[in-house]
XYZ file of C-alpha atoms in Angstrom:
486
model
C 29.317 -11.874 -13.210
C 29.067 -9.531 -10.043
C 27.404 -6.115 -10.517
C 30.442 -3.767 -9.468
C 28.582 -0.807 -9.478
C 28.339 -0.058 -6.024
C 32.733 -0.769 -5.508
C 33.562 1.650 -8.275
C 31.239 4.213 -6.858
C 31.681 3.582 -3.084
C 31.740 7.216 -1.904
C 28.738 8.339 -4.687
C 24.985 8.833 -3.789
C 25.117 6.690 -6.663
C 26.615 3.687 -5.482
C 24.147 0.455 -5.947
C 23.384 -2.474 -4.007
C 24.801 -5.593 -5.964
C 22.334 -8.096 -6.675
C 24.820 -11.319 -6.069
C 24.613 -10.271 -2.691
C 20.440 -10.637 -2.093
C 20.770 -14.400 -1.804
C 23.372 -14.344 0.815
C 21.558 -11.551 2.735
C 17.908 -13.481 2.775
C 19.447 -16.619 4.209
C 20.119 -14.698 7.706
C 18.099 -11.822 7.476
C 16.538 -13.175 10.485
C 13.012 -13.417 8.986
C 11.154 -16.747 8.696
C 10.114 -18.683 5.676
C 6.252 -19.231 5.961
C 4.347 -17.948 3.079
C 2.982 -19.949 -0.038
C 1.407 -18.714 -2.792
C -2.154 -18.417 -1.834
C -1.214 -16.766 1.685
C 0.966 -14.428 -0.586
C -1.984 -13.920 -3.272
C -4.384 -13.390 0.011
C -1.859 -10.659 1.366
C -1.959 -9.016 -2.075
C -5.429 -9.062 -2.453
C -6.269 -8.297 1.079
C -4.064 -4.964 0.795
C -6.032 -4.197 -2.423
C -9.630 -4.697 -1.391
C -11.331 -3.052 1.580
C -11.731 0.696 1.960
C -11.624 0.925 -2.316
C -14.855 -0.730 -1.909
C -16.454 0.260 1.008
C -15.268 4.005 2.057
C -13.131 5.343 -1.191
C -16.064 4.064 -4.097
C -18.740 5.829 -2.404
C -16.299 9.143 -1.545
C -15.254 9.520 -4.660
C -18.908 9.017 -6.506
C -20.690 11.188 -3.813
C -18.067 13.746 -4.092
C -18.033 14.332 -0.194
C -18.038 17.257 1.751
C -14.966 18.989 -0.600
C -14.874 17.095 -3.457
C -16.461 16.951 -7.133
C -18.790 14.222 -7.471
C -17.656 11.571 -9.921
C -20.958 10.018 -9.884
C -21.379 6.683 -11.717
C -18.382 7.201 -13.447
C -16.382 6.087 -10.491
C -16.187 2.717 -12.126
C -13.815 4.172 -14.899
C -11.657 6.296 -12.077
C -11.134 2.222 -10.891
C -10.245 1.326 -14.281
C -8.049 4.160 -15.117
C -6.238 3.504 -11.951
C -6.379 -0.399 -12.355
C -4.484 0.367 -15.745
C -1.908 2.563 -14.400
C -1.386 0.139 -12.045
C -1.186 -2.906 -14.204
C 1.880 -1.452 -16.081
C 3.676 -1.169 -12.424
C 2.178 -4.796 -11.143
C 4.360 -6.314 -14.401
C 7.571 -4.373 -13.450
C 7.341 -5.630 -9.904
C 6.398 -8.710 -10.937
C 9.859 -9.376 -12.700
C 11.152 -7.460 -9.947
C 9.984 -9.231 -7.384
C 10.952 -13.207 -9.275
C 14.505 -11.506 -9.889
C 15.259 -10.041 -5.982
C 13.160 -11.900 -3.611
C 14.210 -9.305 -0.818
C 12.321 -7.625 2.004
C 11.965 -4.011 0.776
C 10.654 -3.791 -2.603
C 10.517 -0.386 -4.206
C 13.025 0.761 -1.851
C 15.056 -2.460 -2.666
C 14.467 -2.346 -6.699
C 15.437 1.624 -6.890
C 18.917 0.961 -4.788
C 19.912 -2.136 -6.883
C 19.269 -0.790 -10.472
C 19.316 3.287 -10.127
C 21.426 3.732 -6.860
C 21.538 4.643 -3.107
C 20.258 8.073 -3.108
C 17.311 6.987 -5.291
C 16.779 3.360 -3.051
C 16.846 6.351 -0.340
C 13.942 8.598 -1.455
C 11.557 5.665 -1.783
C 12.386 4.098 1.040
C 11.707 7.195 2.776
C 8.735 7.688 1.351
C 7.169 4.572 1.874
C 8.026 4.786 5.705
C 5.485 7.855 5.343
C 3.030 6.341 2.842
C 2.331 2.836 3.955
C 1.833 4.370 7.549
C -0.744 6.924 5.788
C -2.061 4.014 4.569
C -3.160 1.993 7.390
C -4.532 5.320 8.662
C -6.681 5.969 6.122
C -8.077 2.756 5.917
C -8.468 2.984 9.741
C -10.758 6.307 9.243
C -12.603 4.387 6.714
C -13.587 1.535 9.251
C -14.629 3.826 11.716
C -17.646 5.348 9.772
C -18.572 1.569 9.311
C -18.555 1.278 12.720
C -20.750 4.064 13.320
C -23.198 2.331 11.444
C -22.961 -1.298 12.747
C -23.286 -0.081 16.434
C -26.687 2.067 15.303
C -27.760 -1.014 13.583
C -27.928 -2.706 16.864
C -29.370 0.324 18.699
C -26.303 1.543 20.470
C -25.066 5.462 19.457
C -21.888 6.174 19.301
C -20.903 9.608 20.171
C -20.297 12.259 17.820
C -17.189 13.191 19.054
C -15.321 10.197 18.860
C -16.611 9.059 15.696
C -13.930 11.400 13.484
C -12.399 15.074 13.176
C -14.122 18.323 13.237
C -13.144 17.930 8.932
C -15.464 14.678 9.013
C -18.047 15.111 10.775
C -20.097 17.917 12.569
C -19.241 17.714 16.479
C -16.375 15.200 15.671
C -13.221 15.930 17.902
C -11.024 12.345 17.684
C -11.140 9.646 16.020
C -11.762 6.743 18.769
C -12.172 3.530 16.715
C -9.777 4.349 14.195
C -7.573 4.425 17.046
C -8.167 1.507 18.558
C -8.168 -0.456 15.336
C -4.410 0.403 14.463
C -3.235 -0.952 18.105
C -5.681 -4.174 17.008
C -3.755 -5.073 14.100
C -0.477 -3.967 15.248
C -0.783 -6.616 18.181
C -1.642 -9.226 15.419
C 0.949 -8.630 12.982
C 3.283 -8.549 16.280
C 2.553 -12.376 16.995
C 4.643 -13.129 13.901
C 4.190 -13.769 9.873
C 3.196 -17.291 10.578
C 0.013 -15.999 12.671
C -0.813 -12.735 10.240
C -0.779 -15.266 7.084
C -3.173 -17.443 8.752
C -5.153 -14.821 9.638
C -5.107 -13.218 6.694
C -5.709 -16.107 4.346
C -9.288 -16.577 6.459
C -10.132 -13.217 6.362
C -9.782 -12.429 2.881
C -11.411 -15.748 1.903
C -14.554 -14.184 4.271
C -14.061 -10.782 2.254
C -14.187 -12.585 -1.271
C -17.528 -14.449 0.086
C -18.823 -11.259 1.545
C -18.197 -8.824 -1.812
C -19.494 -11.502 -4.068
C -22.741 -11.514 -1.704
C -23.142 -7.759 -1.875
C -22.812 -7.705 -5.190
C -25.380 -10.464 -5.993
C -28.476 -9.364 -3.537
C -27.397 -6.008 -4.845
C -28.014 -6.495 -8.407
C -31.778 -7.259 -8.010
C -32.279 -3.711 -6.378
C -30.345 -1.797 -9.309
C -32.105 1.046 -10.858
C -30.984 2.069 -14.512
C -31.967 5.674 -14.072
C -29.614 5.712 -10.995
C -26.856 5.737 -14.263
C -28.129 9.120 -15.538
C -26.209 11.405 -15.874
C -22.924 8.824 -16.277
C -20.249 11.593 -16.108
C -21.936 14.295 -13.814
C -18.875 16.498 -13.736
C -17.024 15.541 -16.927
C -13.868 13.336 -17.667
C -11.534 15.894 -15.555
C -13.058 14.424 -12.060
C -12.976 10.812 -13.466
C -8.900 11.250 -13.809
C -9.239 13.042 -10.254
C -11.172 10.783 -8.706
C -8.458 7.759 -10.354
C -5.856 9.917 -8.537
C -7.461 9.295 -5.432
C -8.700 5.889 -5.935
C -5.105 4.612 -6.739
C -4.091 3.437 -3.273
C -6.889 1.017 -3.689
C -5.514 -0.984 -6.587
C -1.548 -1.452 -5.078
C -1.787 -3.618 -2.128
C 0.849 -6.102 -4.247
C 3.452 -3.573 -3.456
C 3.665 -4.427 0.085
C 2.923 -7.624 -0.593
C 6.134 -7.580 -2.280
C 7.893 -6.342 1.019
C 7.682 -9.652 2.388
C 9.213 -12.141 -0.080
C 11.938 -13.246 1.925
C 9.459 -14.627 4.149
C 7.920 -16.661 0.871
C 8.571 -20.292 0.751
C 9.702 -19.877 -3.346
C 9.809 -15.874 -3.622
C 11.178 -16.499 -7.089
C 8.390 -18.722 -8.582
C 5.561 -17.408 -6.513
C 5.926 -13.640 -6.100
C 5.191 -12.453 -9.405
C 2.526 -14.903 -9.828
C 0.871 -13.742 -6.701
C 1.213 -9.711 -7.608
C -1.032 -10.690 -11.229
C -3.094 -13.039 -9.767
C -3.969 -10.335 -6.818
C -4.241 -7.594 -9.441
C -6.437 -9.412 -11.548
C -8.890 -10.664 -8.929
C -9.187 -7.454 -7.122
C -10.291 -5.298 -10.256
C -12.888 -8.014 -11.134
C -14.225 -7.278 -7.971
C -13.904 -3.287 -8.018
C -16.230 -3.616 -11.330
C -18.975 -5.542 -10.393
C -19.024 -3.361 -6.693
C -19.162 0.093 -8.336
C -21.381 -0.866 -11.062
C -24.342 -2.273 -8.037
C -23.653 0.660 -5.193
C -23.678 3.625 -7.797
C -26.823 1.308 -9.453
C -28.758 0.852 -5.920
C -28.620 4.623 -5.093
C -28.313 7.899 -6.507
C -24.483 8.921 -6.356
C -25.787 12.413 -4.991
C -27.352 10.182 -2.135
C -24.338 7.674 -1.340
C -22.736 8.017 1.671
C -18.867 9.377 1.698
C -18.249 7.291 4.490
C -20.180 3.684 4.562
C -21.530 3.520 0.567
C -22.642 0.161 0.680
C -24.587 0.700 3.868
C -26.304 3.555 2.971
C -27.581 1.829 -0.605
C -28.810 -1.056 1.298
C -30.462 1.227 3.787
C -32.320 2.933 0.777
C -33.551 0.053 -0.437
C -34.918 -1.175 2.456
C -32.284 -3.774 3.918
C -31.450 -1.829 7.273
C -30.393 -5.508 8.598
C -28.434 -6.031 5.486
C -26.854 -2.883 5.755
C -25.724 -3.474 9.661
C -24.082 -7.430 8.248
C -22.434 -5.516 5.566
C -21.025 -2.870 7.623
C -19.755 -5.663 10.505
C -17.701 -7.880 7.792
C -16.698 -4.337 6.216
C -14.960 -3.703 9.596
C -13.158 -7.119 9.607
C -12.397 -7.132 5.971
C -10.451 -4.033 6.038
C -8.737 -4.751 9.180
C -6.438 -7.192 5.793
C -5.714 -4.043 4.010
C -4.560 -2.305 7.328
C -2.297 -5.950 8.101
C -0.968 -5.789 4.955
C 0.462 -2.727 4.318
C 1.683 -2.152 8.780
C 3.679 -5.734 6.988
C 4.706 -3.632 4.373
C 5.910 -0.314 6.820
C 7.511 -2.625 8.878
C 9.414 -4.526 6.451
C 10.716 -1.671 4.309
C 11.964 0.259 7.633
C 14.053 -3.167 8.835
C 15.099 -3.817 5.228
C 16.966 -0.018 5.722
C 17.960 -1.063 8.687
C 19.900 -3.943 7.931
C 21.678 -1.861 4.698
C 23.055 0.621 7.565
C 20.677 3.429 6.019
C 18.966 3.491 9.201
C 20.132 2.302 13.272
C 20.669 -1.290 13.554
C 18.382 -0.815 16.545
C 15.324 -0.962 13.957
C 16.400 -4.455 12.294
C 16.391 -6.254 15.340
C 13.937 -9.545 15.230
C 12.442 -11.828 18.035
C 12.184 -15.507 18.440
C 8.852 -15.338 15.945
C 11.208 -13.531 13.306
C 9.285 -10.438 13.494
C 10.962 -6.876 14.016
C 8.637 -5.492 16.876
C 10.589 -2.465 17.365
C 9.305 -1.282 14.403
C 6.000 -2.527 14.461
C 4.919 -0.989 16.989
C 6.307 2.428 16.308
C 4.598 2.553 12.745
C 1.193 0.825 14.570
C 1.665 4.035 16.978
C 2.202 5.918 14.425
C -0.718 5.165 12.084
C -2.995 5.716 14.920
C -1.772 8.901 16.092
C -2.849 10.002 12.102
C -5.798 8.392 11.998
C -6.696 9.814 15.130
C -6.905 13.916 13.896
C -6.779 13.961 10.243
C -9.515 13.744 7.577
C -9.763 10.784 5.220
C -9.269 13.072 1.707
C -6.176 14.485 2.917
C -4.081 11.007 4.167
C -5.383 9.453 1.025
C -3.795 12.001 -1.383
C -0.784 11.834 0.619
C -0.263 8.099 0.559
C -1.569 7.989 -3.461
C 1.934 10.680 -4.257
C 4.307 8.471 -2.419
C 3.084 5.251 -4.173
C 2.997 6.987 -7.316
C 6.561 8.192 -7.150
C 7.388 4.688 -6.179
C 6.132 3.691 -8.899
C 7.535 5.984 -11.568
C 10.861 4.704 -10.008
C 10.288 0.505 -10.145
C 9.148 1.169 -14.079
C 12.635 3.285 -14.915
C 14.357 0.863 -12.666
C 13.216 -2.443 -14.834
C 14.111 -0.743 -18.048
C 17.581 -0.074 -16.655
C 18.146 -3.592 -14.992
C 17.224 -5.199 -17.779
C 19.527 -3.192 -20.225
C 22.807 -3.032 -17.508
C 21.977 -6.583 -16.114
C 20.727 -8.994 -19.122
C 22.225 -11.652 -17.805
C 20.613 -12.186 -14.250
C 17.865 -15.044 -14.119
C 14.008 -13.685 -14.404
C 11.438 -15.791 -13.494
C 8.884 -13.887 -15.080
C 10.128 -11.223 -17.761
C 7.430 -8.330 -18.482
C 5.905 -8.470 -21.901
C 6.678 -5.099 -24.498
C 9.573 -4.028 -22.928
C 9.642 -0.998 -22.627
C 6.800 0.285 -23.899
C 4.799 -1.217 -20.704
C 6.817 0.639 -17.813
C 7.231 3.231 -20.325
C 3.597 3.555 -19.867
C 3.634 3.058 -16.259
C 6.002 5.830 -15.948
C 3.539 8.607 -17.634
C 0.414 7.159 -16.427
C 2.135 7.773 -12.678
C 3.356 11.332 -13.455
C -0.241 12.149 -15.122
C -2.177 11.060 -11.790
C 0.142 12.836 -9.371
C -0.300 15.776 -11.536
C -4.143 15.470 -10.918
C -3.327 15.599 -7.085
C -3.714 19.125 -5.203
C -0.948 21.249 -4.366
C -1.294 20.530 -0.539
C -0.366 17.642 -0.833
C 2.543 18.242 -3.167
C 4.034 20.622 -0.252
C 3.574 18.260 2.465
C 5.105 14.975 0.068
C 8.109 17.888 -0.399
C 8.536 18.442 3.025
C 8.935 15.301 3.906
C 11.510 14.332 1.378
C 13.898 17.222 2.570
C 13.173 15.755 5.862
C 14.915 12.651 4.967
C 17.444 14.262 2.463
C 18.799 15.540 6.041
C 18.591 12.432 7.426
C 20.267 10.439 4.613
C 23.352 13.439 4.682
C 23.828 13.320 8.471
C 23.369 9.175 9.235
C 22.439 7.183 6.021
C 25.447 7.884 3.720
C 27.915 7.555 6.458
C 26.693 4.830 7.796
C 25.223 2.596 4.773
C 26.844 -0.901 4.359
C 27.992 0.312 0.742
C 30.718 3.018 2.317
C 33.711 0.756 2.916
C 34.240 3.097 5.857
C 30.951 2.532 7.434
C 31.114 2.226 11.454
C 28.393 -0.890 10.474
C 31.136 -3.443 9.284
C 32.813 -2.915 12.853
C 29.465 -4.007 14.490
C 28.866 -7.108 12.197
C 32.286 -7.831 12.346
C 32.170 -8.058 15.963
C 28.271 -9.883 15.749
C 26.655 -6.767 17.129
C-alpha cells in the first residue's frame, strides 16, 4: 500500500513525504553504512552526558549570576526532565525502527503531519542543534580555565567568556577554538567520528563513575538542608533548562542511514542511551550537591569546585581535563546531528542542492563546516543561560511534534512494519506532548521572541525557495536536475 498523501495534496503545505519511498532514498543518499549498535548507543549517550554533568548541574543548583538557586533539588529538575523525555525517547524509538532516514524530527513531522510542519522543525533544529554545540562549547571553556590554573598557567580574563559571564570577559577564546576542533573531526568522515566517539565516551563512563565513587566518601548530609531552597516552581525551571541534557538520542537519530541495521538497532540504542545516561545524572547530582554547599558550587566547573573544597585541588585539575574531552562527544554528536538534518532538507529540494553534496568519505562538508562556523561564532559572544534556553524551546517543540506525529502514523498507517511499537499508545506521547508544552511554558519570554523570530525567518524562506522547489511539487525545477544527474 503506498501512502498517497503527498500526490493528492501536491500543491498543499500539507503534502507528506511517502514512506515507501525512504528505502529507495537511503540506498543512494550518498552516506556510508558504518555504525553498529554500540557506536550508535555511544553517540546517544555521548550527546546526553557532558555539560548536564559538569557545567548545567552545578548552574542550575548554584543558581548563577541570574538565576534562582535550585539547590539540592537539582536532582529532581534531572528527573522531571528525564521523564519528559522518556515519553519522546519511545516515540522516536518506533520512529526511528519504522524510517531509518537521516533527519529525524524533521523527517518524522513531514512523513506523518506534512511539509509545512517537516518544515518548522527542520528549521528549527538547524538553529537548535547549532545552539547546542555552542553551549556546550561555553561550558568547556570554564573547565578549561580551571585545568590550565591547576597547572599554574592563567588564562586571561578576557578570553575566558563574555562580559555576561565573567567580570573583564570580552570573547570567548576556547569555546572558539573547540567548535573548529570538532568540526575538523566530524569532517574526516562517520567512520572516524564513531571511532572516536565510541573511545571517548567509554573514557567518560570510566571517568563519571570515578567522580562519583571518590566523591561519595567526602559527602556531607547537612550539605542536603534545605532540599528545595526556592520551592517546587525553580525545580520545574531549572528541568526547563536542564532538558537539553537528557536528548542527545535525537541527533543520534539523525544518522540512521549511516547504521549498519537502522531498523533493529536504532530504537534499541535511543533506550539503552536514555537509560544509562539518567543512571548517571542521579548518582552525579546526588555527590556534587552532597560534597559542597549548592550556595558554594560553581556555575561554571561544579565538580571542580567540590573537589577543590574538599581538599583534592589535583583531583579537581584530572576532573576538569577529562571534562574537556568528554564534552568535546556531546559537541560531535549533535554538529552530526546539524549537519545531517540540513543535507536531509537538502536532498527533499527544501533547501539548495548545493548543501547535500557529499565527498569520497560520505560526509557533507559544505555543511559541516558552515554549522562548525557557526556554533563558534555563538559561542564566541553569548552567555551560557541564554543559548541553553534557546536550544531547550526548539527541542521541545520538536518534540511536541514526533509525539502527535506517532499517534497519527500509527492511526493513518497501521499497516507499515515497526520494529519496536511504543507501549500505552497514546497515553505515552500523549504525555510527552503536555510534559513538552508545560516546560517551554516555564522558559522566559526572551527566549520565546527570539524562537519566534526565527521561525518567521524560515516561514519566508520556505514561501520564497522551499515550497517551490521541494521534491513533492511535481513542478519542482529539482526533478530537471536529477533527471539530468545534477
Amino acid at each position: 500500500m503506498s501512502d498517497s498523501s503527498g500526490a493528492r495534496g501536491s500543491q498543499s503545505v500539507l503534502r507528506r513525504k511517502p514512506i515507501d519511498n525512504v528505502e529507495d532514498e537511503t540506498g543512494r543518499s550518498g552516506l556510508f553504512k558504518s555504525l553498529g549498535l554500540w557506536q550508535l548507543t555511544a553517540i546517544g549517550v555521548g550527546g546526553i552526558i557532558g555539560v548536564g554533568i559538569f557545567t548545567l548541574a552545578g548552574l542550575v543548583a548554584n543558581g548563577g549570576p541570574d538565576g534562582t538557586p535550585v539547590g539540592p533539588a537539582v536532582l529532581l529538575s534531572f528527573l522531571v526532565a528525564g521523564l519528559a523525555s522518556a515519553a519522546a525517547a519511545l516515540s522516536y524509538a518506533e520512529f526511528a525502527g519504522m524510517i531509518p532516514r537521516a533527519g529525524s524530527a524533521y523527517t518524522y513531522g513531514y512523513v506523518a503531519l506534512g511539509e509545512i510542519i517537516g518544515w518548522f522543525i527542520g528549521w528549527d533544529l538547524l538553529l537548535e542543534y547549532i545552539a547546542i554545540v555552542a553551549v556546550v562549547a561555553i561550558g568547556i571553556s570554564g573547565y578549561f580555565a580551571e585545568f590550565m590554573s591547576g597547572i599554574g598557567v592563567t588564562v586571561p580574563t578576557w578570553m575566558q567568556g563574555t562580559p555576561d559571564t565573567i567580570e573583564g570577559g570580552v570573547i570567548n577564546v576556547p569555546a572558539i577554538v573547540v567548535c573548529l576542533i570538532i568540526t575538523f573531526i566530524l569532517s574526516r568522515g562517520t567512520k572516524t567520528f564513531g571511532r572516536f566517539e565510541l573511545i571517548a565516551v567509554g573514557l567518560k563512563i570510566l571517568l563519571i563513575l570515578g567522580i562519583v565513587g571518590l566523591g561519595f566518601f567526602y559527602v556531607n548530609a547537612e550539605n542536603y538542608s534545605p532540599f528545595l531552597p526556592s520551592g517546587f516552581g525553580a525545580v520545574f525551571t531549572g528541568a526547563a533548562t536542564v532538558f537539553f541534557a537528557v536528548f542527545g538520542y535525537d541527533a543520534m537519530s539523525t544518522a540512521a542511514e549511516e547504521a549498519t541495521d537502522g531498523k533493529k538497532h536504532m530504537p534499541k540504542a535511543i533506550l539503552l542511551s536514555l537509560l544509562i545516561a539518567m543512571v548517571l545524572y542521579v548518582l552525579a547530582t546526588l555527590v556534587l550537591t552532597g560534597m559542597q554547599n549548592y550556595q558554594d558550587i560553581s556555575p561554571t566547573a561544579g565538580f571542580a569546585s567540590a573537589f577543590q573544597s574538599v581538599g583534592l585541588p589535583v583531583v579537581a585539575t584530572i576532573i576538569s581535563a577529562f571534562a574537556v574531552i568528554s564534552i568535546l562527544t556531546v559537541m560531535l554528536t549533535f554538529l552530526l546531528g546539524v549537519t545531517r538534518v540540513w543535507f536531509s532538507m537538502s536532498r527533499d529540494g527544501l533547501l539548495p542542492a548545493w548543501f547535500s553534496t557529499t565527498d569520497k568519505n560520505g560526509t557533507p562538508q559544505r555543511v559541516t563546516w558552515i554549522a562548525g562556523i557557526a556554533s563558534a561564532l555563538l559561542a564566541g559572544v553569548f552567555p551560557i543561560r541564554a543559548v541553553a534556553d534557546l536550544t531547550n524551546i526548539g527541542i521541545l517543540a520538536a518534540f511536541v511534534v514526533v509525539c502527535i506525529a506517532v499517534i497519527v502514523l500509527r492511526r493513518t498507517r497501521p499497516e507499515v512494519p515497526r520494529t519496536f511499537r511504543l507501549p500505552l499508545m497514546p497515553i505515552v506521547p500523549a504525555f510527552g506532548v503536555l510534559a513538552s508544552l508545560f516546560l517551554m511554558l516555564q522558559l522566559h519570554w526572551e527566549t520565546w521572541v527570539r524562537f519566534g523570530i526565527w521561525l518567521l525567518i524560515g516561514l519566508a524562506v520556505y514561501f520564497f525557495y522551499g515550497r517551490k522547489h521541494s521534491l513533492m511539487n511535481p513542478d519542482s525545477p529539482r526533478h530537471a536536475l536529477l533527471k539530468s544527474g545534477a
